[in-house]
Coordinates of C-alpha atoms in Angstrom, one line a residue:
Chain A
X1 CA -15.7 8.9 -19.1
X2 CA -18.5 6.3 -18.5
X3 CA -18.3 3.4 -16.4
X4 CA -20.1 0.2 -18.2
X5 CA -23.7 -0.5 -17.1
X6 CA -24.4 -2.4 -14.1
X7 CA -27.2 -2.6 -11.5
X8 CA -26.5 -0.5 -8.1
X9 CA -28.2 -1.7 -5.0
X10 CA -28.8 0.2 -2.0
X11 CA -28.7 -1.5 0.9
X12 CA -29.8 -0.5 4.9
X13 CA -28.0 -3.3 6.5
X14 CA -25.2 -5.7 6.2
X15 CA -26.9 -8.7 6.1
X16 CA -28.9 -7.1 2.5
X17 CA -25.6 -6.1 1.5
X18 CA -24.2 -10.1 1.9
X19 CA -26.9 -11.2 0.0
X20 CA -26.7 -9.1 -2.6
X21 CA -23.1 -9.9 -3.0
X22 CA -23.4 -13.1 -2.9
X23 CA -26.2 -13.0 -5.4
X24 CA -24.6 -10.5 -7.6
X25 CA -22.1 -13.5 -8.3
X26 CA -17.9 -13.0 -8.3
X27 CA -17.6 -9.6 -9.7
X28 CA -19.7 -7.8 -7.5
X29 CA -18.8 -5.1 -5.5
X30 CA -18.8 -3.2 -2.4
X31 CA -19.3 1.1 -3.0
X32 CA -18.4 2.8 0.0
X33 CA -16.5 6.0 -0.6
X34 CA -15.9 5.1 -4.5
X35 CA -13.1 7.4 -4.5
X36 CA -10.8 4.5 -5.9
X37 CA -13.6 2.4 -7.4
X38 CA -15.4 4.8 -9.0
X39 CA -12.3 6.4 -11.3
X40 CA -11.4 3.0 -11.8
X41 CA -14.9 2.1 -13.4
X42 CA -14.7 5.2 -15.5
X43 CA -11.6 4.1 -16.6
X44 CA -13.1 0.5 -17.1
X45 CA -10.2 -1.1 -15.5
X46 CA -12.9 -2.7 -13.3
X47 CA -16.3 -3.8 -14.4
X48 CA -18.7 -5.1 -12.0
X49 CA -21.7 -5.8 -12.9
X50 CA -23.4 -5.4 -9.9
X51 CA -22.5 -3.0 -7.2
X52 CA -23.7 -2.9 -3.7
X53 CA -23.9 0.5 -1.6
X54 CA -23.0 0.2 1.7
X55 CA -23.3 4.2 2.6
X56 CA -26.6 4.1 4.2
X57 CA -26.0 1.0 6.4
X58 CA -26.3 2.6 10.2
X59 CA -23.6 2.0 12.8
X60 CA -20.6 1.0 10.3
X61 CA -19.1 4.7 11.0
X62 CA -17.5 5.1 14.4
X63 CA -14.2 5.6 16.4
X64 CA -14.5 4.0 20.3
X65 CA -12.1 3.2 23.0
X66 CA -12.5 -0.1 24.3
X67 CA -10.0 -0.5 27.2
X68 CA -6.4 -0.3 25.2
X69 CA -7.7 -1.0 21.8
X70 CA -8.8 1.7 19.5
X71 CA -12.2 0.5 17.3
X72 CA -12.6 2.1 14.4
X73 CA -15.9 1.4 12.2
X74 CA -15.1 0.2 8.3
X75 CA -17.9 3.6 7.1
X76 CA -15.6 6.0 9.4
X77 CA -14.9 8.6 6.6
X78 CA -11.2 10.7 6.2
X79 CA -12.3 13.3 7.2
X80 CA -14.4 12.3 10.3
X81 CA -11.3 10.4 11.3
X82 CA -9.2 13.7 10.9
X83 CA -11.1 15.7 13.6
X84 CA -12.3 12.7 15.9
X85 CA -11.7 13.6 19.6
X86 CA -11.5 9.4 20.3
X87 CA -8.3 9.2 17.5
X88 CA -7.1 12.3 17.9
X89 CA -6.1 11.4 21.9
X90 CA -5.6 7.5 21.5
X91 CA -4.8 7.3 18.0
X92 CA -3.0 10.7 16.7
X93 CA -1.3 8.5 14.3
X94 CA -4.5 7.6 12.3
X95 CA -5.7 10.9 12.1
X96 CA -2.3 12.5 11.2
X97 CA -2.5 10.2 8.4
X98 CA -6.0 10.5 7.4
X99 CA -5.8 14.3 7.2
X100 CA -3.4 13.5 4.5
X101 CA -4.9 12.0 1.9
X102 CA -6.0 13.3 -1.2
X103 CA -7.9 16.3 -0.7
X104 CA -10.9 18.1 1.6
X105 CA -13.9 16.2 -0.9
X106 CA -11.6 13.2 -1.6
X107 CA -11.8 13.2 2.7
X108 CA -15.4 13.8 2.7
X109 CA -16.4 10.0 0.8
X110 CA -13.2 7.9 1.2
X111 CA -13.7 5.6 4.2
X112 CA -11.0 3.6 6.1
X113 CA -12.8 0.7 5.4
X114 CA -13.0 1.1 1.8
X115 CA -8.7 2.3 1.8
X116 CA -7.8 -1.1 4.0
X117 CA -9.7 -3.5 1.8
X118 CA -8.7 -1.8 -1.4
X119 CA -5.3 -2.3 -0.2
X120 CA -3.3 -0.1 -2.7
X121 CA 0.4 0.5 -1.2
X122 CA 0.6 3.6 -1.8
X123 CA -2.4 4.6 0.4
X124 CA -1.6 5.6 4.3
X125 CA -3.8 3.2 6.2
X126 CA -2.4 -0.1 5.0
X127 CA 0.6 0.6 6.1
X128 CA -0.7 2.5 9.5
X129 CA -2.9 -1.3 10.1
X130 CA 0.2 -3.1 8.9
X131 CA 3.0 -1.1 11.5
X132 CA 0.5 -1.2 14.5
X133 CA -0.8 -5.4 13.8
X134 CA -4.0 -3.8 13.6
X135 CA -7.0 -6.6 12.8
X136 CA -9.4 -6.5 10.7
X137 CA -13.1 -7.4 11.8
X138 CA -15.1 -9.0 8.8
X139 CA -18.5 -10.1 8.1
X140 CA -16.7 -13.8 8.3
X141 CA -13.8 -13.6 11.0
X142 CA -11.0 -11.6 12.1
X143 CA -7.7 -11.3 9.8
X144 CA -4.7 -10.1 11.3
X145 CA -2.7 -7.1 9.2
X146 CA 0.2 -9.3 8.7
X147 CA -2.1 -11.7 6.6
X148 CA -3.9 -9.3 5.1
X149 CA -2.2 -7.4 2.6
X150 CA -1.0 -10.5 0.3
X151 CA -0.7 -8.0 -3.0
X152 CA -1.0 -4.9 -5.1
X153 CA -4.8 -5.1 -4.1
X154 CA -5.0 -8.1 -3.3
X155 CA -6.5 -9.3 0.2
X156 CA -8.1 -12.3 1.1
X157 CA -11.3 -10.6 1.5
X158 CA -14.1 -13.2 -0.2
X159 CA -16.2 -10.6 -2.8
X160 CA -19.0 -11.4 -0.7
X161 CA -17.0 -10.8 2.6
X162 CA -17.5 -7.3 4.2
X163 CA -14.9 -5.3 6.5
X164 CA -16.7 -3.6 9.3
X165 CA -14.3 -2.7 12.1
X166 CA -10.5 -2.3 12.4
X167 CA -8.9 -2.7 16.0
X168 CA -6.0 -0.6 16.5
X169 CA -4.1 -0.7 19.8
X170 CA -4.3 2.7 21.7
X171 CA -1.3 4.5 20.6
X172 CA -1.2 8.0 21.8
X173 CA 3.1 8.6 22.2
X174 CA 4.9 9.9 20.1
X175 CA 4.9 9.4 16.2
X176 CA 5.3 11.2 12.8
X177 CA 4.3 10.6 9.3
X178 CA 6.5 12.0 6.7
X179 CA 4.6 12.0 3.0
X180 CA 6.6 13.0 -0.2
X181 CA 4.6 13.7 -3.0
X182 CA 4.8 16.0 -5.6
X183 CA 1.6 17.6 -5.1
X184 CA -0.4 18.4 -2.2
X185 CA -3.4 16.3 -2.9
X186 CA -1.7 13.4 -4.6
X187 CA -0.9 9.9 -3.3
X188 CA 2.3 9.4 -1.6
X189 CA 5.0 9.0 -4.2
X190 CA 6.5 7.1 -0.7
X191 CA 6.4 8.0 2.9
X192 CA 7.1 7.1 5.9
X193 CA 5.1 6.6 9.6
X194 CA 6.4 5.5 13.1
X195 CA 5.0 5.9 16.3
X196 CA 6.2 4.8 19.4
X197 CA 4.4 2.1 21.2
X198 CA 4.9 0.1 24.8
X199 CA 8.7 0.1 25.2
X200 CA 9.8 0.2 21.4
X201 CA 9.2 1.8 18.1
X202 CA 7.4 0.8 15.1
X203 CA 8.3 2.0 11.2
X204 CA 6.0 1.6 8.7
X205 CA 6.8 2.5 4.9
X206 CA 4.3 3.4 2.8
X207 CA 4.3 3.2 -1.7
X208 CA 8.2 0.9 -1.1
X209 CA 6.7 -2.2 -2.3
X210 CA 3.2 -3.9 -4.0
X211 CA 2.5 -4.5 -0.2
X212 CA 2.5 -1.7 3.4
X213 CA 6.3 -2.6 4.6
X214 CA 7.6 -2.2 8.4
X215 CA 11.3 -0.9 8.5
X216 CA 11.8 -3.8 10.3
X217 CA 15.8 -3.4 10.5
X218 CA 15.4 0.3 12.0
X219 CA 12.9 -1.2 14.6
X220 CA 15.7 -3.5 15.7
X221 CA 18.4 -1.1 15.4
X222 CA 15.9 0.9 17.4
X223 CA 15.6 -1.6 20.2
X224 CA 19.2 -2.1 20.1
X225 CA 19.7 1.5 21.7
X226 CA 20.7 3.0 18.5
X227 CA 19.6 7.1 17.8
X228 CA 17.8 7.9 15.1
X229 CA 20.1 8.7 12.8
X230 CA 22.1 5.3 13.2
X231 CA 18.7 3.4 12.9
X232 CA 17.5 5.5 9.9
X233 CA 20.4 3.9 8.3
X234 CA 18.9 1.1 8.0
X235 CA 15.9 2.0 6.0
X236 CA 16.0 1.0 2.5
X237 CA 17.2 -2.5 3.6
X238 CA 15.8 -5.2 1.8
X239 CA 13.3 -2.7 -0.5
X240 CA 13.4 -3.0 -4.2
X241 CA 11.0 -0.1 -5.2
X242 CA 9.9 -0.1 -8.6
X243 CA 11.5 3.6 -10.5
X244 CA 8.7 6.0 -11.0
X245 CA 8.3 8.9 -13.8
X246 CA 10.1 11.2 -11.0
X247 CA 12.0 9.1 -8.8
X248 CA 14.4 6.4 -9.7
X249 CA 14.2 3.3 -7.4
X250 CA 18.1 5.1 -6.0
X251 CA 16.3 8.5 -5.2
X252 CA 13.5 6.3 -3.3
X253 CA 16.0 4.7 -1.3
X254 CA 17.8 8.0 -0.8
X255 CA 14.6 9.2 0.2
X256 CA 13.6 6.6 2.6
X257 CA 16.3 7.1 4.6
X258 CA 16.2 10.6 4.8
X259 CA 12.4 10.7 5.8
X260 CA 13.0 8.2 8.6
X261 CA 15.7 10.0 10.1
X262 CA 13.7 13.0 10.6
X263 CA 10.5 11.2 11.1
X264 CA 12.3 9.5 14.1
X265 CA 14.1 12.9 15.2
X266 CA 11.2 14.7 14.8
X267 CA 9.2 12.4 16.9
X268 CA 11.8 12.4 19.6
X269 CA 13.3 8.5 19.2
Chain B
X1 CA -30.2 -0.4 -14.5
X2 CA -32.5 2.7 -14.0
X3 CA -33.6 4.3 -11.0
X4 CA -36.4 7.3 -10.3
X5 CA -34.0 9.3 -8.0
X6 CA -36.0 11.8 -6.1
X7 CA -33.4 14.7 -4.9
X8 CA -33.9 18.7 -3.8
X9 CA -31.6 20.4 -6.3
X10 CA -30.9 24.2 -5.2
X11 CA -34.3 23.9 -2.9
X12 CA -36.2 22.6 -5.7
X13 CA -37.6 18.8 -5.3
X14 CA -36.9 17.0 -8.6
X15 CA -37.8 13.3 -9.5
X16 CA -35.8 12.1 -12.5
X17 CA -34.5 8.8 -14.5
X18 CA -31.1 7.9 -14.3
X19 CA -29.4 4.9 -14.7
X20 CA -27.2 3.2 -12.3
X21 CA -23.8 4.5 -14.0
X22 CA -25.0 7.9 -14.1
X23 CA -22.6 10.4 -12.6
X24 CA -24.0 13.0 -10.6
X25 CA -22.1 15.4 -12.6
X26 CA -23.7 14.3 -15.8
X27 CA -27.2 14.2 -14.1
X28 CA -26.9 17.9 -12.7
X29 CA -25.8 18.8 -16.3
X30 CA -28.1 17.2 -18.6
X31 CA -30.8 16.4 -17.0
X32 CA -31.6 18.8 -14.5
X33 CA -29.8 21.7 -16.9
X34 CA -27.3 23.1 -14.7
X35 CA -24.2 23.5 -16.7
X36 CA -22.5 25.9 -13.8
X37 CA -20.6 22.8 -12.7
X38 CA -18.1 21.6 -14.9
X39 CA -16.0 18.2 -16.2
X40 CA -12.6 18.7 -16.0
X41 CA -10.3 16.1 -15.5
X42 CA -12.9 13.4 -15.0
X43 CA -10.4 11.8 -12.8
X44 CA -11.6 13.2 -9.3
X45 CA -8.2 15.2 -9.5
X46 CA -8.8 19.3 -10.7
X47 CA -12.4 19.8 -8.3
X48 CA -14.0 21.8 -11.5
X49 CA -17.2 19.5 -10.7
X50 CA -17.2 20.1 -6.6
X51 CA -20.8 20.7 -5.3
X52 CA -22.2 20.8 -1.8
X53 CA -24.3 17.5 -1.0
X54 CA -25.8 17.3 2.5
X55 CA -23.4 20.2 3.2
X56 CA -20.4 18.7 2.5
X57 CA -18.2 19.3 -0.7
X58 CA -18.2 16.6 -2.9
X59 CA -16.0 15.9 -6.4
X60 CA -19.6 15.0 -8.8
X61 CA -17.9 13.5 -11.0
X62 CA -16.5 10.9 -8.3
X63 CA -20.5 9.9 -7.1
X64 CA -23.5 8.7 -9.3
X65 CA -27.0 10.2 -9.1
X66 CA -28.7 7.7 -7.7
X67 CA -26.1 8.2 -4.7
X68 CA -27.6 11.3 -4.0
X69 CA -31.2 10.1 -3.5
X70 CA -33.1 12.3 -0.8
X71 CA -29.8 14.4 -0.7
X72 CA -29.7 18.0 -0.4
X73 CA -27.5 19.0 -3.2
X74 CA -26.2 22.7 -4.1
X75 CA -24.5 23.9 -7.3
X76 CA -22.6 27.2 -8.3
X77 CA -26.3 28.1 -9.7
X78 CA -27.7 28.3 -5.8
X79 CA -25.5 31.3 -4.7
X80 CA -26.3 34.3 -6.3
X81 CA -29.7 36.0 -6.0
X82 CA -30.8 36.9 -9.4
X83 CA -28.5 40.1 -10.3
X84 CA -26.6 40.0 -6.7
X85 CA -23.4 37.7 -6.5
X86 CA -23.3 36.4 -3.2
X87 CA -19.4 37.3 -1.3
X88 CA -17.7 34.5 -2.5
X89 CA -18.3 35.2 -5.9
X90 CA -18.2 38.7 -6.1
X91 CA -14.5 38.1 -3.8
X92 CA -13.5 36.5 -7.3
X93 CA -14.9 39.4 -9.4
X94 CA -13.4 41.9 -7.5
X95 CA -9.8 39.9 -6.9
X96 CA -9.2 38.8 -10.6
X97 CA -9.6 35.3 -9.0
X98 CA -10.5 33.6 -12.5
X99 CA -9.3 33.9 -16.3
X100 CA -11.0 31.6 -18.3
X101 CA -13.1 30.6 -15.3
X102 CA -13.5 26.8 -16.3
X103 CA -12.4 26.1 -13.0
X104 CA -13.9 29.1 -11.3
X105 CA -17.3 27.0 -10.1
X106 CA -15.6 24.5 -8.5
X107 CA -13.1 26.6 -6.8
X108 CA -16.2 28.4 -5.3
X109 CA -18.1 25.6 -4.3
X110 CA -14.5 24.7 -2.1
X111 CA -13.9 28.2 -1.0
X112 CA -17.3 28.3 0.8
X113 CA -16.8 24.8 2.3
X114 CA -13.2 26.0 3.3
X115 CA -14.3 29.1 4.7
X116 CA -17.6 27.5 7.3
X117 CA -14.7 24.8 8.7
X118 CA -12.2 27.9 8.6
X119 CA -13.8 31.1 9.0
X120 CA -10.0 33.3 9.0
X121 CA -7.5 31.1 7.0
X122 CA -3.6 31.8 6.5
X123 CA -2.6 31.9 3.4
X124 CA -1.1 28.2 3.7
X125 CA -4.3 27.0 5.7
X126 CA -6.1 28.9 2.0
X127 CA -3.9 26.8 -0.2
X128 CA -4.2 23.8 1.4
X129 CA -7.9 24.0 2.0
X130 CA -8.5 24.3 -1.7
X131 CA -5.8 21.3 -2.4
X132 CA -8.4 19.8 -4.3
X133 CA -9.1 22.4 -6.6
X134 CA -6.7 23.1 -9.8
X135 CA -6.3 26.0 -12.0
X136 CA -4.4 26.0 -15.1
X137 CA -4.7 29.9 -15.9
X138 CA -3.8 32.1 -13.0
X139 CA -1.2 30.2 -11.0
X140 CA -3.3 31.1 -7.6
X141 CA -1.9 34.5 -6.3
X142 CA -5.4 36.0 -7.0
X143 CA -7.3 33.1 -6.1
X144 CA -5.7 33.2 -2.7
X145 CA -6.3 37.0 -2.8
X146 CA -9.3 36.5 -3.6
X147 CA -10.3 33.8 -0.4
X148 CA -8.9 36.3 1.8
X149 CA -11.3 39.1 0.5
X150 CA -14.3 36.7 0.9
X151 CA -12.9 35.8 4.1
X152 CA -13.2 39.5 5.3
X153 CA -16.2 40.0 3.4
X154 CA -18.6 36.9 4.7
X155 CA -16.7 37.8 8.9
X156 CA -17.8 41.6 8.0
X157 CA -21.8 40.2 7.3
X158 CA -21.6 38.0 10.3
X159 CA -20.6 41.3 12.4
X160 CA -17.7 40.1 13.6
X161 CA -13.8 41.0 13.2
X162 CA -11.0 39.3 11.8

């Protein structure tokens, strides 16, 4: 399949890459990894007619500890993210979860940056940004996770606004991340994170809704002093998941509380 | 939109014109001739297109040429040395690692990507390191079979022991 024409620009800093946005009108967009633009385009489901390359802007790719916040650069790629000594001690979480998506060469182009503002629900990091109130650093301002995931890929992200950094606090207790799918490089047909953090726990669902979800009723059943098995119990509450081809919305509630149980055991809550 | 994308294809500096929307997959086929790396799916699912590109293993169908300007890229075509399969792809030979072989490139590409992150891989660590490869003919056993006996092969040239 071939995507329609349009004009790719290659830019070496994100200043170019701004202007060109915002001269490329509306429609145009940023490539980073391209590993959901790209199949879209070939699809034609989108059409821009101008995009702008953001892989050879310097200093966009990084993972730093700055006191108790965890920085992570918008360029940071999968698999980078995966090994990163930085995440891997004061994040765990982020890496478990970017280990798991899609597949080695899927992890070698997809960025974090690109997976956030994309904001598809059934990718990992939304819902790993949305569980931990991670913000997001743009060209413009700083967005907070709760008011950034408004919609099935929709974000408030101007077209000609760029995300360059997400902060994460430092996280490095206890956590799991629990992904059902039917294949091992496909998205998550749901899943479910948590990770324990300052004096409580935090649940984040992931492909339950159009939007990342926190279990917000196990965190308070949690906090309450129940186990994980009485908390896990509370799961599905409030979700209406759309049926899939292999999972009726009953099965994904099923699920849900199955995988949070032994997410939650498994990580020692 | 057309671009003069100047890359090093297999060692060999080319300069060509593609346009914007070109895929790299497309490029490497038609215009630089190198038809060892296949369409599959063309949904960046089944890996039949995976070649290397500044060392790392990339889906070409999921990239455009003009991505890969001043890139290093390698195809299936860069391994063997005239008659001489190099181990990965005489593993395959030997192992029954292919039927049709449509998918066969790619998995290569993978296996040697797999193998310089993971020089001794478990069977598991084997099947998930080539998650993003699919085959539709030989439901794996002898693809696995045939990782491990490359596995053993490339550790035996390096003069170490696994």
């Amino acid at each position: 399949m071939i995507p329609a024409e349009f004009d790719l620009l290659t830019v070496t800093s994100v200043d170019e890459a701004v202007r060109r946005l915002a001269e490329g009108g509306d429609e145009s967009r940023v490539l980073a990894g391209g590993h959901s633009l790209i199949p879209f385009m070939k699809l034609r489901f989108a059409v821009p007619p101008v995009l702008v390359d953001i892989n050879r802007v310097a200093d966009l790719a990084y993972v730093r500890l700055d006191g108790d916040r965890v920085r992570v650069g918008a360029l940071t790629r999968h698999a980078a993210l995966a090994e990163d000594p930085v995440a891997r001690e004061h994040l765990p979480l982020l890496s478990l979860t970017a280990g798991k998506i899609g597949d080695p060469q899927v992890r070698n182009r997809g960025t974090i940056g690109g997976a956030v503002a994309h904001a598809d629900p059934a990718g990992e990091f939304p819902t790993v940004c949305l569980m931990l109130d991670a913000e997001l650093v743009t060209t413009r301002r700083t967005i907070r996770s709760a008011d950034f995931f408004l919609g099935r890929y929709t974000t408030p992200l101007a077209h000609d606004e760029i995300l360059l950094e997400i902060v994460f606090p430092a996280a490095p207790g206890p956590h799991a991340y629990l992904k059902f799918a039917h294949n091992l490089f496909d998205w998550a047909l749901l899943g479910v994170a948590v990770q324990q953090l300052g004096d409580g726990w935090r649940v984040g669902l992931v492909n339950l809704g159009d939007t990342p979800l926190r279990a917000a009723a196990v965190e308070r059943a949690l906090a309450a002093g129940a186990s994980a098995s009485e908390a896990a119990e509370h799961a599905a509450e409030g979700l209406t998941p759309l049926p899939a081809l292999r999972a009726s919305a009953d099965y994904k509630l099923h699920l849900t509380r199955v995988l949070t149980g032994r997410a939650l055991q498994g990580a020692g809550a | 939109m057309k671009h003069i994308v100047t890359t090093t294809v297999n060692g060999v500096v080319r300069e060509d014109v593609v346009e914007s929307r070109t895929l790299l997959v497309h490029y490497l086929r038609d215009t630089v001739g190198l038809t060892g790396t296949h369409v599959g799916c063309d949904t960046s699912q089944c890996g039949a297109c995976t070649v290397q590109v500044d060392g790392q293993a990339v889906k070409a169908c999921t990239m455009f040429a003009a991505q890969a300007e001043g890139s290093d890229v390698r195809t299936i075509e860069s391994l063997a040395a005239g008659e001489a399969l190099d181990p990965v792809q005489q593993a395959f030979a030997d192992n029954h690692g292919l039927q049709c072989g449509y998918c066969t490139p790619g998995f290569i590409m993978a296996t040697r990507a797999l193998l310089e992150r993971n020089p001794d891989p478990s069977d598991s660590e084997i099947r998930e390191g080539l998650d993003g490869n699919l085959c539709r003919c030989t439901g794996y056993v002898n693809i696995v079979k045939s990782v491990r006996a490359a596995a053993q092969a490339l550790a035996e040239s390096n003069g170490s022991t696994t």
